[in-house]
């Protein structure tokens, strides 16, 4: 039951810039695919176009090879969960879950059996008679999942389903969704702006920026090989450094890394460096490309098991480094000290882009 989105374009205002511009991607059968991007990137609009809640200007949506572009919402066989619970306040949990089933003209016994099954699936067997007001936020979202899955959808669409919950519950439910998906195997399209959520629970990620697809691929692919400066800046907590190609290397102030093969002498470069890809030392390490780069420790912040070190380069650029706490204690530096920084890996783009 794969979903193929083909050249979808949607403008809300005539002549304005499109909310969704020429978007194509595939969500593989049985997988969780994530649409990841900043607010306003067009993610929700794509989901609404697939669900049939909006009409596209051009393009097609194919579900399992069938063109659904003209099909009414109810006939698409899609379950939807939004950020806000959208449960019926005056109905019990059972009635909420049964809602889509009653519309589909099933016998009362069939409906009751399916509701029981769904309550077990989302582990809320005891709470069927409660109303939404008597549930926690996380429980309400589980009811929303039960209601979406009750109709045996071909496709599950989730729009920031954990966005309104606090961090702890959000992380718990992320794990829960992973297990739920293992049980149901329903092809799922999840919208989120949270890269951790995307990289952790999906098999396929589509990165969106300004209505367009910036990159699509497996989470590891996107993390290790961002295709554009935008993707590199959005995923992986990178610091961006500007510099120049000199003698076949990318020099960003005091920091030096290998330049791409295509780079020519004197070209501008942008390098993206991950916080754990810089090795700090009190003394020059003497190995690597830039074992001798001395930089200033601008700020230190202890966060859980590691210390965030903000470095200031001679040219004024700043770089964030994360050092495991034990390693940091061995390093023994304080704010204002000079340290030697060795960039172990960086993603370098040739050209002076704006992101
Ligand atoms: P995201 O979900 O990635 O945050 P949206 O799909 O909600 O982004 O929005 C993409 C763009 O389309 C935004 O600029 C938003 O303001 C605009 N937009 C979304 N829905 C409507 C609407 N119903 N009417 C007008 N503009 C809209
Ligand atoms: Mg949205």
mmCIF file of C-alpha atoms and ligand atoms in Angstrom:
data_model
loop_
_atom_site.group_PDB
_atom_site.id
_atom_site.type_symbol
_atom_site.label_atom_id
_atom_site.label_comp_id
_atom_site.label_asym_id
_atom_site.label_seq_id
_atom_site.Cartn_x
_atom_site.Cartn_y
_atom_site.Cartn_z
ATOM 1 C CA UNK A 1 0.000 0.000 0.000
ATOM 2 C CA UNK A 2 2.555 2.549 -1.049
ATOM 3 C CA UNK A 3 1.673 6.214 -1.404
ATOM 4 C CA UNK A 4 3.031 8.131 -4.341
ATOM 5 C CA UNK A 5 2.794 11.891 -4.436
ATOM 6 C CA UNK A 6 3.399 13.261 -7.929
ATOM 7 C CA UNK A 7 4.202 16.895 -8.661
ATOM 8 C CA UNK A 8 1.712 18.319 -6.169
ATOM 9 C CA UNK A 9 1.323 22.083 -6.197
ATOM 10 C CA UNK A 10 -1.026 24.101 -4.010
ATOM 11 C CA UNK A 11 -1.454 27.880 -3.793
ATOM 12 C CA UNK A 12 -3.791 29.395 -1.239
ATOM 13 C CA UNK A 13 -3.580 32.857 -2.796
ATOM 14 C CA UNK A 14 -3.596 33.391 -6.555
ATOM 15 C CA UNK A 15 -0.215 34.663 -7.699
ATOM 16 C CA UNK A 16 1.278 34.155 -4.219
ATOM 17 C CA UNK A 17 4.112 31.767 -3.519
ATOM 18 C CA UNK A 18 2.834 28.194 -3.371
ATOM 19 C CA UNK A 19 2.437 26.470 0.025
ATOM 20 C CA UNK A 20 3.383 23.231 -1.768
ATOM 21 C CA UNK A 21 5.472 23.462 -4.939
ATOM 22 C CA UNK A 22 5.985 20.550 -7.316
ATOM 23 C CA UNK A 23 6.322 17.999 -4.521
ATOM 24 C CA UNK A 24 6.997 14.360 -5.416
ATOM 25 C CA UNK A 25 7.919 11.516 -3.089
ATOM 26 C CA UNK A 26 7.005 7.942 -2.254
ATOM 27 C CA UNK A 27 6.008 6.564 1.145
ATOM 28 C CA UNK A 28 6.902 2.860 1.038
ATOM 29 C CA UNK A 29 4.405 0.149 1.956
ATOM 30 C CA UNK A 30 4.283 -0.778 5.635
ATOM 31 C CA UNK A 31 6.881 1.812 6.637
ATOM 32 C CA UNK A 32 6.760 4.988 8.691
ATOM 33 C CA UNK A 33 7.692 7.880 6.430
ATOM 34 C CA UNK A 34 8.310 11.253 8.038
ATOM 35 C CA UNK A 35 7.775 14.664 6.517
ATOM 36 C CA UNK A 36 10.291 16.760 8.414
ATOM 37 C CA UNK A 37 10.744 20.496 8.108
ATOM 38 C CA UNK A 38 10.407 23.844 9.841
ATOM 39 C CA UNK A 39 7.073 25.497 10.518
ATOM 40 C CA UNK A 40 5.451 26.772 7.318
ATOM 41 C CA UNK A 41 7.336 24.323 5.060
ATOM 42 C CA UNK A 42 4.059 22.913 3.684
ATOM 43 C CA UNK A 43 3.983 19.615 5.607
ATOM 44 C CA UNK A 44 0.402 19.850 6.901
ATOM 45 C CA UNK A 45 -0.826 21.004 3.520
ATOM 46 C CA UNK A 46 0.638 17.864 1.902
ATOM 47 C CA UNK A 47 -1.063 15.681 4.495
ATOM 48 C CA UNK A 48 -4.375 17.454 3.934
ATOM 49 C CA UNK A 49 -4.013 17.034 0.157
ATOM 50 C CA UNK A 50 -3.392 13.292 0.606
ATOM 51 C CA UNK A 51 -6.375 13.003 2.984
ATOM 52 C CA UNK A 52 -8.593 14.881 0.530
ATOM 53 C CA UNK A 53 -9.229 17.761 2.934
ATOM 54 C CA UNK A 54 -7.688 20.198 0.417
ATOM 55 C CA UNK A 55 -7.663 20.166 -3.379
ATOM 56 C CA UNK A 56 -4.376 20.503 -5.222
ATOM 57 C CA UNK A 57 -3.872 22.892 -8.162
ATOM 58 C CA UNK A 58 -1.874 20.282 -10.059
ATOM 59 C CA UNK A 59 -0.404 16.851 -9.392
ATOM 60 C CA UNK A 60 -1.671 13.455 -8.280
ATOM 61 C CA UNK A 61 -1.872 11.246 -5.213
ATOM 62 C CA UNK A 62 -1.657 7.506 -5.866
ATOM 63 C CA UNK A 63 -2.486 5.057 -3.105
ATOM 64 C CA UNK A 64 -1.482 1.524 -3.987
ATOM 65 C CA UNK A 65 -1.343 2.470 -7.634
ATOM 66 C CA UNK A 66 -4.842 4.000 -7.713
ATOM 67 C CA UNK A 67 -5.224 7.694 -8.458
ATOM 68 C CA UNK A 68 -7.089 9.152 -5.459
ATOM 69 C CA UNK A 69 -6.843 12.797 -6.464
ATOM 70 C CA UNK A 70 -10.585 13.049 -7.210
ATOM 71 C CA UNK A 71 -11.788 10.626 -4.532
ATOM 72 C CA UNK A 72 -13.901 12.010 -1.634
ATOM 73 C CA UNK A 73 -12.361 11.894 1.859
ATOM 74 C CA UNK A 74 -14.467 8.994 3.170
ATOM 75 C CA UNK A 75 -13.589 6.733 0.247
ATOM 76 C CA UNK A 76 -9.830 7.062 0.605
ATOM 77 C CA UNK A 77 -9.551 4.611 3.525
ATOM 78 C CA UNK A 78 -7.304 6.928 5.476
ATOM 79 C CA UNK A 79 -7.000 7.329 9.259
ATOM 80 C CA UNK A 80 -5.909 10.737 10.532
ATOM 81 C CA UNK A 81 -4.528 11.920 13.875
ATOM 82 C CA UNK A 82 -3.930 15.630 14.402
ATOM 83 C CA UNK A 83 -1.963 17.482 17.061
ATOM 84 C CA UNK A 84 -5.077 18.633 18.895
ATOM 85 C CA UNK A 85 -7.050 15.669 20.080
ATOM 86 C CA UNK A 86 -10.170 16.352 18.049
ATOM 87 C CA UNK A 87 -12.118 13.866 20.172
ATOM 88 C CA UNK A 88 -15.830 14.426 20.728
ATOM 89 C CA UNK A 89 -16.045 15.877 24.209
ATOM 90 C CA UNK A 90 -19.552 14.671 24.998
ATOM 91 C CA UNK A 91 -18.825 11.080 23.932
ATOM 92 C CA UNK A 92 -17.127 8.339 25.928
ATOM 93 C CA UNK A 93 -13.838 6.799 24.806
ATOM 94 C CA UNK A 94 -15.781 3.819 23.393
ATOM 95 C CA UNK A 95 -18.170 6.052 21.478
ATOM 96 C CA UNK A 96 -15.281 8.065 20.092
ATOM 97 C CA UNK A 97 -13.519 4.944 18.828
ATOM 98 C CA UNK A 98 -16.780 3.573 17.397
ATOM 99 C CA UNK A 99 -17.583 6.819 15.600
ATOM 100 C CA UNK A 100 -16.098 5.986 12.198
ATOM 101 C CA UNK A 101 -17.432 2.421 12.405
ATOM 102 C CA UNK A 102 -21.076 3.336 12.969
ATOM 103 C CA UNK A 103 -20.930 5.554 9.904
ATOM 104 C CA UNK A 104 -19.789 2.507 7.949
ATOM 105 C CA UNK A 105 -23.007 0.579 8.785
ATOM 106 C CA UNK A 106 -21.673 -2.362 10.718
ATOM 107 C CA UNK A 107 -23.676 -4.447 13.156
ATOM 108 C CA UNK A 108 -23.582 -3.387 16.811
ATOM 109 C CA UNK A 109 -21.753 -6.583 17.764
ATOM 110 C CA UNK A 110 -19.107 -6.006 15.091
ATOM 111 C CA UNK A 111 -18.615 -2.434 16.264
ATOM 112 C CA UNK A 112 -18.326 -3.453 19.931
ATOM 113 C CA UNK A 113 -15.798 -6.195 19.101
ATOM 114 C CA UNK A 114 -13.681 -3.818 17.068
ATOM 115 C CA UNK A 115 -13.779 -1.169 19.838
ATOM 116 C CA UNK A 116 -12.613 -3.799 22.368
ATOM 117 C CA UNK A 117 -9.816 -4.793 20.034
ATOM 118 C CA UNK A 118 -8.723 -1.168 19.594
ATOM 119 C CA UNK A 119 -8.856 -0.478 23.358
ATOM 120 C CA UNK A 120 -6.535 -3.457 23.873
ATOM 121 C CA UNK A 121 -4.247 -2.282 21.087
ATOM 122 C CA UNK A 122 -3.765 1.151 22.661
ATOM 123 C CA UNK A 123 -3.763 -0.306 26.211
ATOM 124 C CA UNK A 124 -6.792 1.585 27.491
ATOM 125 C CA UNK A 125 -9.101 -1.366 28.256
ATOM 126 C CA UNK A 126 -10.081 0.074 31.639
ATOM 127 C CA UNK A 127 -10.988 3.549 30.402
ATOM 128 C CA UNK A 128 -13.666 2.901 27.777
ATOM 129 C CA UNK A 129 -16.443 4.612 29.741
ATOM 130 C CA UNK A 130 -14.556 7.818 30.485
ATOM 131 C CA UNK A 131 -14.981 11.041 28.566
ATOM 132 C CA UNK A 132 -11.959 12.839 27.054
ATOM 133 C CA UNK A 133 -11.938 15.371 29.928
ATOM 134 C CA UNK A 134 -11.198 12.500 32.331
ATOM 135 C CA UNK A 135 -8.021 11.462 30.468
ATOM 136 C CA UNK A 136 -4.454 12.728 30.392
ATOM 137 C CA UNK A 137 -3.134 14.307 27.194
ATOM 138 C CA UNK A 138 -1.198 11.165 26.289
ATOM 139 C CA UNK A 139 -4.265 8.943 26.859
ATOM 140 C CA UNK A 140 -6.408 11.211 24.689
ATOM 141 C CA UNK A 141 -3.908 10.891 21.845
ATOM 142 C CA UNK A 142 -3.990 7.097 22.220
ATOM 143 C CA UNK A 143 -7.781 7.244 21.868
ATOM 144 C CA UNK A 144 -7.303 9.342 18.724
ATOM 145 C CA UNK A 145 -5.015 6.593 17.353
ATOM 146 C CA UNK A 146 -7.574 3.914 18.270
ATOM 147 C CA UNK A 147 -10.292 5.846 16.449
ATOM 148 C CA UNK A 148 -8.091 6.342 13.371
ATOM 149 C CA UNK A 149 -7.116 2.653 13.245
ATOM 150 C CA UNK A 150 -10.605 1.269 13.975
ATOM 151 C CA UNK A 151 -11.685 1.698 10.349
ATOM 152 C CA UNK A 152 -8.748 -0.486 9.168
ATOM 153 C CA UNK A 153 -7.218 2.340 7.159
ATOM 154 C CA UNK A 154 -4.961 1.666 4.189
ATOM 155 C CA UNK A 155 -2.903 4.613 5.303
ATOM 156 C CA UNK A 156 -2.379 6.428 8.589
ATOM 157 C CA UNK A 157 -1.664 10.176 8.471
ATOM 158 C CA UNK A 158 -0.257 11.763 11.622
ATOM 159 C CA UNK A 159 0.169 15.537 11.881
ATOM 160 C CA UNK A 160 2.474 16.344 14.821
ATOM 161 C CA UNK A 161 0.461 13.905 16.953
ATOM 162 C CA UNK A 162 2.624 14.478 20.045
ATOM 163 C CA UNK A 163 3.227 18.187 19.497
ATOM 164 C CA UNK A 164 0.950 19.358 22.299
ATOM 165 C CA UNK A 165 2.388 17.013 24.941
ATOM 166 C CA UNK A 166 5.234 17.654 27.362
ATOM 167 C CA UNK A 167 8.674 16.261 26.546
ATOM 168 C CA UNK A 168 8.558 13.181 28.771
ATOM 169 C CA UNK A 169 5.171 12.012 27.477
ATOM 170 C CA UNK A 170 6.227 12.821 23.919
ATOM 171 C CA UNK A 171 9.301 10.607 24.172
ATOM 172 C CA UNK A 172 7.233 7.791 25.766
ATOM 173 C CA UNK A 173 4.596 7.982 23.048
ATOM 174 C CA UNK A 174 7.273 7.983 20.349
ATOM 175 C CA UNK A 175 8.375 4.576 21.639
ATOM 176 C CA UNK A 176 4.732 3.530 21.936
ATOM 177 C CA UNK A 177 4.035 4.528 18.316
ATOM 178 C CA UNK A 178 7.000 2.468 17.186
ATOM 179 C CA UNK A 179 5.538 -0.605 18.913
ATOM 180 C CA UNK A 180 2.024 0.143 17.656
ATOM 181 C CA UNK A 181 3.373 0.324 14.133
ATOM 182 C CA UNK A 182 5.185 -2.988 14.542
ATOM 183 C CA UNK A 183 1.846 -4.539 15.570
ATOM 184 C CA UNK A 184 -0.326 -2.998 12.849
ATOM 185 C CA UNK A 185 2.154 -2.576 9.981
ATOM 186 C CA UNK A 186 -0.027 0.209 8.554
ATOM 187 C CA UNK A 187 1.693 2.434 6.004
ATOM 188 C CA UNK A 188 2.187 5.662 7.936
ATOM 189 C CA UNK A 189 3.027 9.238 7.037
ATOM 190 C CA UNK A 190 4.106 11.310 10.024
ATOM 191 C CA UNK A 191 4.528 15.080 9.977
ATOM 192 C CA UNK A 192 6.949 16.542 12.490
ATOM 193 C CA UNK A 193 9.382 19.412 12.950
ATOM 194 C CA UNK A 194 11.303 17.349 15.521
ATOM 195 C CA UNK A 195 14.343 15.760 13.890
ATOM 196 C CA UNK A 196 14.909 13.364 16.772
ATOM 197 C CA UNK A 197 11.380 12.030 16.383
ATOM 198 C CA UNK A 198 11.888 11.671 12.625
ATOM 199 C CA UNK A 199 15.272 9.982 12.801
ATOM 200 C CA UNK A 200 14.225 7.620 15.595
ATOM 201 C CA UNK A 201 10.981 6.162 14.403
ATOM 202 C CA UNK A 202 10.891 6.352 10.640
ATOM 203 C CA UNK A 203 12.429 4.238 7.925
ATOM 204 C CA UNK A 204 12.136 6.975 5.330
ATOM 205 C CA UNK A 205 12.461 10.754 5.743
ATOM 206 C CA UNK A 206 11.344 13.516 3.383
ATOM 207 C CA UNK A 207 12.842 16.891 4.297
ATOM 208 C CA UNK A 208 10.707 19.872 3.350
ATOM 209 C CA UNK A 209 11.711 23.498 2.948
ATOM 210 C CA UNK A 210 9.538 26.315 1.632
ATOM 211 C CA UNK A 211 7.007 24.021 0.005
ATOM 212 C CA UNK A 212 9.606 21.823 -1.700
ATOM 213 C CA UNK A 213 11.351 18.536 -1.045
ATOM 214 C CA UNK A 214 14.927 19.312 -0.001
ATOM 215 C CA UNK A 215 16.001 15.660 0.332
ATOM 216 C CA UNK A 216 14.434 12.230 0.736
ATOM 217 C CA UNK A 217 16.095 9.083 2.000
ATOM 218 C CA UNK A 218 16.813 6.772 4.908
ATOM 219 C CA UNK A 219 17.432 8.577 8.234
ATOM 220 C CA UNK A 220 21.118 7.583 8.293
ATOM 221 C CA UNK A 221 21.560 8.819 4.719
ATOM 222 C CA UNK A 222 20.163 12.210 5.545
ATOM 223 C CA UNK A 223 22.115 12.469 8.764
ATOM 224 C CA UNK A 224 25.435 11.398 7.225
ATOM 225 C CA UNK A 225 25.063 12.865 3.751
ATOM 226 C CA UNK A 226 22.918 16.002 3.804
ATOM 227 C CA UNK A 227 22.408 16.996 0.165
ATOM 228 C CA UNK A 228 22.137 20.747 0.635
ATOM 229 C CA UNK A 229 23.258 23.411 3.123
ATOM 230 C CA UNK A 230 19.629 23.694 4.258
ATOM 231 C CA UNK A 231 19.440 19.997 5.183
ATOM 232 C CA UNK A 232 22.843 20.173 6.895
ATOM 233 C CA UNK A 233 21.702 23.159 8.931
ATOM 234 C CA UNK A 234 18.363 21.571 9.849
ATOM 235 C CA UNK A 235 19.498 18.059 10.776
ATOM 236 C CA UNK A 236 22.227 17.022 13.187
ATOM 237 C CA UNK A 237 22.753 20.167 15.273
ATOM 238 C CA UNK A 238 25.584 21.354 13.034
ATOM 239 C CA UNK A 239 27.529 24.578 13.417
ATOM 240 C CA UNK A 240 27.986 26.402 10.122
ATOM 241 C CA UNK A 241 31.364 27.893 9.312
ATOM 242 C CA UNK A 242 32.262 30.018 6.333
ATOM 243 C CA UNK A 243 35.651 29.826 4.734
ATOM 244 C CA UNK A 244 37.699 29.439 1.586
ATOM 245 C CA UNK A 245 39.504 26.773 -0.368
ATOM 246 C CA UNK A 246 43.274 27.033 0.059
ATOM 247 C CA UNK A 247 45.710 24.468 -1.270
ATOM 248 C CA UNK A 248 42.972 21.901 -1.685
ATOM 249 C CA UNK A 249 41.679 22.296 1.862
ATOM 250 C CA UNK A 250 38.693 24.127 3.316
ATOM 251 C CA UNK A 251 39.924 26.745 5.769
ATOM 252 C CA UNK A 252 37.408 28.241 8.164
ATOM 253 C CA UNK A 253 39.385 30.632 10.307
ATOM 254 C CA UNK A 254 41.616 28.405 12.384
ATOM 255 C CA UNK A 255 39.826 25.187 11.497
ATOM 256 C CA UNK A 256 40.766 23.191 8.443
ATOM 257 C CA UNK A 257 39.137 20.184 6.812
ATOM 258 C CA UNK A 258 39.411 18.407 3.484
ATOM 259 C CA UNK A 259 37.672 20.247 0.640
ATOM 260 C CA UNK A 260 35.417 18.459 -1.856
ATOM 261 C CA UNK A 261 37.277 17.156 -4.908
ATOM 262 C CA UNK A 262 35.450 19.617 -7.159
ATOM 263 C CA UNK A 263 36.652 22.637 -5.163
ATOM 264 C CA UNK A 264 38.938 25.161 -6.840
ATOM 265 C CA UNK A 265 41.487 27.419 -5.156
ATOM 266 C CA UNK A 266 39.947 30.535 -3.646
ATOM 267 C CA UNK A 267 36.292 29.383 -3.790
ATOM 268 C CA UNK A 268 34.001 30.156 -0.876
ATOM 269 C CA UNK A 269 32.930 27.167 1.236
ATOM 270 C CA UNK A 270 30.402 26.457 3.923
ATOM 271 C CA UNK A 271 31.313 23.716 6.350
ATOM 272 C CA UNK A 272 28.819 22.050 8.696
ATOM 273 C CA UNK A 273 30.338 20.480 11.781
ATOM 274 C CA UNK A 274 28.505 18.269 14.279
ATOM 275 C CA UNK A 275 28.952 18.960 18.002
ATOM 276 C CA UNK A 276 30.586 15.567 18.654
ATOM 277 C CA UNK A 277 32.878 15.679 15.619
ATOM 278 C CA UNK A 278 35.365 18.084 17.172
ATOM 279 C CA UNK A 279 38.071 16.735 19.452
ATOM 280 C CA UNK A 280 39.408 19.189 22.032
ATOM 281 C CA UNK A 281 42.854 19.005 23.631
ATOM 282 C CA UNK A 282 44.858 21.198 25.985
ATOM 283 C CA UNK A 283 48.013 20.665 23.940
ATOM 284 C CA UNK A 284 48.364 20.521 20.168
ATOM 285 C CA UNK A 285 47.504 16.992 19.086
ATOM 286 C CA UNK A 286 49.897 17.260 16.166
ATOM 287 C CA UNK A 287 47.895 14.929 13.975
ATOM 288 C CA UNK A 288 44.985 15.409 11.614
ATOM 289 C CA UNK A 289 44.671 18.417 9.373
ATOM 290 C CA UNK A 290 44.394 20.981 12.113
ATOM 291 C CA UNK A 291 45.659 19.496 15.316
ATOM 292 C CA UNK A 292 47.252 22.817 16.101
ATOM 293 C CA UNK A 293 44.268 25.153 15.786
ATOM 294 C CA UNK A 294 44.003 27.209 18.975
ATOM 295 C CA UNK A 295 40.529 28.533 19.737
ATOM 296 C CA UNK A 296 38.917 30.272 22.695
ATOM 297 C CA UNK A 297 36.446 28.615 25.082
ATOM 298 C CA UNK A 298 33.646 31.179 25.115
ATOM 299 C CA UNK A 299 31.064 29.401 27.261
ATOM 300 C CA UNK A 300 30.604 26.099 29.131
ATOM 301 C CA UNK A 301 27.300 24.508 30.017
ATOM 302 C CA UNK A 302 26.819 21.182 31.721
ATOM 303 C CA UNK A 303 23.827 19.258 30.327
ATOM 304 C CA UNK A 304 23.189 15.787 31.725
ATOM 305 C CA UNK A 305 25.984 13.430 30.729
ATOM 306 C CA UNK A 306 27.940 15.903 28.642
ATOM 307 C CA UNK A 307 29.243 19.449 28.584
ATOM 308 C CA UNK A 308 28.379 21.919 25.838
ATOM 309 C CA UNK A 309 31.444 23.921 24.907
ATOM 310 C CA UNK A 310 31.005 27.030 22.790
ATOM 311 C CA UNK A 311 34.189 27.885 20.922
ATOM 312 C CA UNK A 312 35.014 31.243 19.388
ATOM 313 C CA UNK A 313 37.274 31.259 16.359
ATOM 314 C CA UNK A 314 39.673 34.110 15.618
ATOM 315 C CA UNK A 315 37.353 35.271 12.806
ATOM 316 C CA UNK A 316 34.423 35.623 15.231
ATOM 317 C CA UNK A 317 32.502 32.486 14.164
ATOM 318 C CA UNK A 318 31.272 30.260 16.967
ATOM 319 C CA UNK A 319 31.177 26.450 17.052
ATOM 320 C CA UNK A 320 29.281 24.222 19.466
ATOM 321 C CA UNK A 321 31.052 21.116 20.757
ATOM 322 C CA UNK A 322 29.661 18.406 23.024
ATOM 323 C CA UNK A 323 32.135 16.620 25.255
ATOM 324 C CA UNK A 324 31.184 13.638 27.455
ATOM 325 C CA UNK A 325 31.457 14.689 31.095
ATOM 326 C CA UNK A 326 34.335 12.338 32.005
ATOM 327 C CA UNK A 327 36.327 13.446 28.985
ATOM 328 C CA UNK A 328 35.652 17.085 29.873
ATOM 329 C CA UNK A 329 36.972 16.641 33.412
ATOM 330 C CA UNK A 330 40.184 15.180 32.011
ATOM 331 C CA UNK A 331 40.439 18.123 29.631
ATOM 332 C CA UNK A 332 40.303 20.575 32.543
ATOM 333 C CA UNK A 333 39.454 23.864 30.825
ATOM 334 C CA UNK A 334 37.521 26.905 32.040
ATOM 335 C CA UNK A 335 35.810 29.740 30.182
ATOM 336 C CA UNK A 336 38.367 32.041 28.568
ATOM 337 C CA UNK A 337 40.978 29.278 28.109
ATOM 338 C CA UNK A 338 42.523 28.463 24.789
ATOM 339 C CA UNK A 339 42.112 24.885 23.500
ATOM 340 C CA UNK A 340 43.212 22.977 20.456
ATOM 341 C CA UNK A 341 40.397 21.789 18.231
ATOM 342 C CA UNK A 342 40.600 18.967 15.727
ATOM 343 C CA UNK A 343 37.657 18.671 13.362
ATOM 344 C CA UNK A 344 37.263 14.955 12.737
ATOM 345 C CA UNK A 345 34.643 15.288 10.041
ATOM 346 C CA UNK A 346 32.601 17.997 8.393
ATOM 347 C CA UNK A 347 30.188 18.312 5.481
ATOM 348 C CA UNK A 348 31.609 20.916 3.130
ATOM 349 C CA UNK A 349 29.681 22.681 0.361
ATOM 350 C CA UNK A 350 31.416 24.814 -2.223
ATOM 351 C CA UNK A 351 29.793 28.201 -2.833
ATOM 352 C CA UNK A 352 28.419 30.980 -0.699
ATOM 353 C CA UNK A 353 24.818 29.926 -0.186
ATOM 354 C CA UNK A 354 22.226 31.573 1.899
ATOM 355 C CA UNK A 355 20.121 29.090 3.829
HETATM 356 P P1 LIG B 1 3.696 23.290 8.033
HETATM 357 O O1 LIG B 1 2.690 22.247 8.377
HETATM 358 O O2 LIG B 1 4.943 22.732 7.431
HETATM 359 O O3 LIG B 1 4.018 24.177 9.197
HETATM 360 P P2 LIG B 1 1.608 24.373 6.365
HETATM 361 O O4 LIG B 1 1.349 23.323 5.346
HETATM 362 O O5 LIG B 1 0.646 24.480 7.487
HETATM 363 O O6 LIG B 1 3.098 24.242 6.903
HETATM 364 O O7 LIG B 1 1.653 25.782 5.651
HETATM 365 C C1 LIG B 1 2.436 26.053 4.497
HETATM 366 C C2 LIG B 1 2.139 27.473 4.032
HETATM 367 O O8 LIG B 1 0.799 27.567 3.565
HETATM 368 C C3 LIG B 1 2.283 28.510 5.116
HETATM 369 O O9 LIG B 1 2.840 29.663 4.562
HETATM 370 C C4 LIG B 1 0.846 28.758 5.565
HETATM 371 O O10 LIG B 1 0.701 30.052 6.044
HETATM 372 C C5 LIG B 1 0.071 28.538 4.264
HETATM 373 N N1 LIG B 1 -1.287 28.023 4.520
HETATM 374 C C6 LIG B 1 -1.596 26.827 5.052
HETATM 375 N N2 LIG B 1 -2.933 26.651 5.110
HETATM 376 C C7 LIG B 1 -3.490 27.766 4.597
HETATM 377 C C8 LIG B 1 -4.850 28.208 4.372
HETATM 378 N N3 LIG B 1 -5.884 27.428 4.667
HETATM 379 N N4 LIG B 1 -5.028 29.414 3.802
HETATM 380 C C9 LIG B 1 -3.956 30.194 3.472
HETATM 381 N N5 LIG B 1 -2.674 29.848 3.651
HETATM 382 C C10 LIG B 1 -2.432 28.656 4.209
HETATM 383 MG MG1 LIG B 2 1.774 21.851 10.234
#
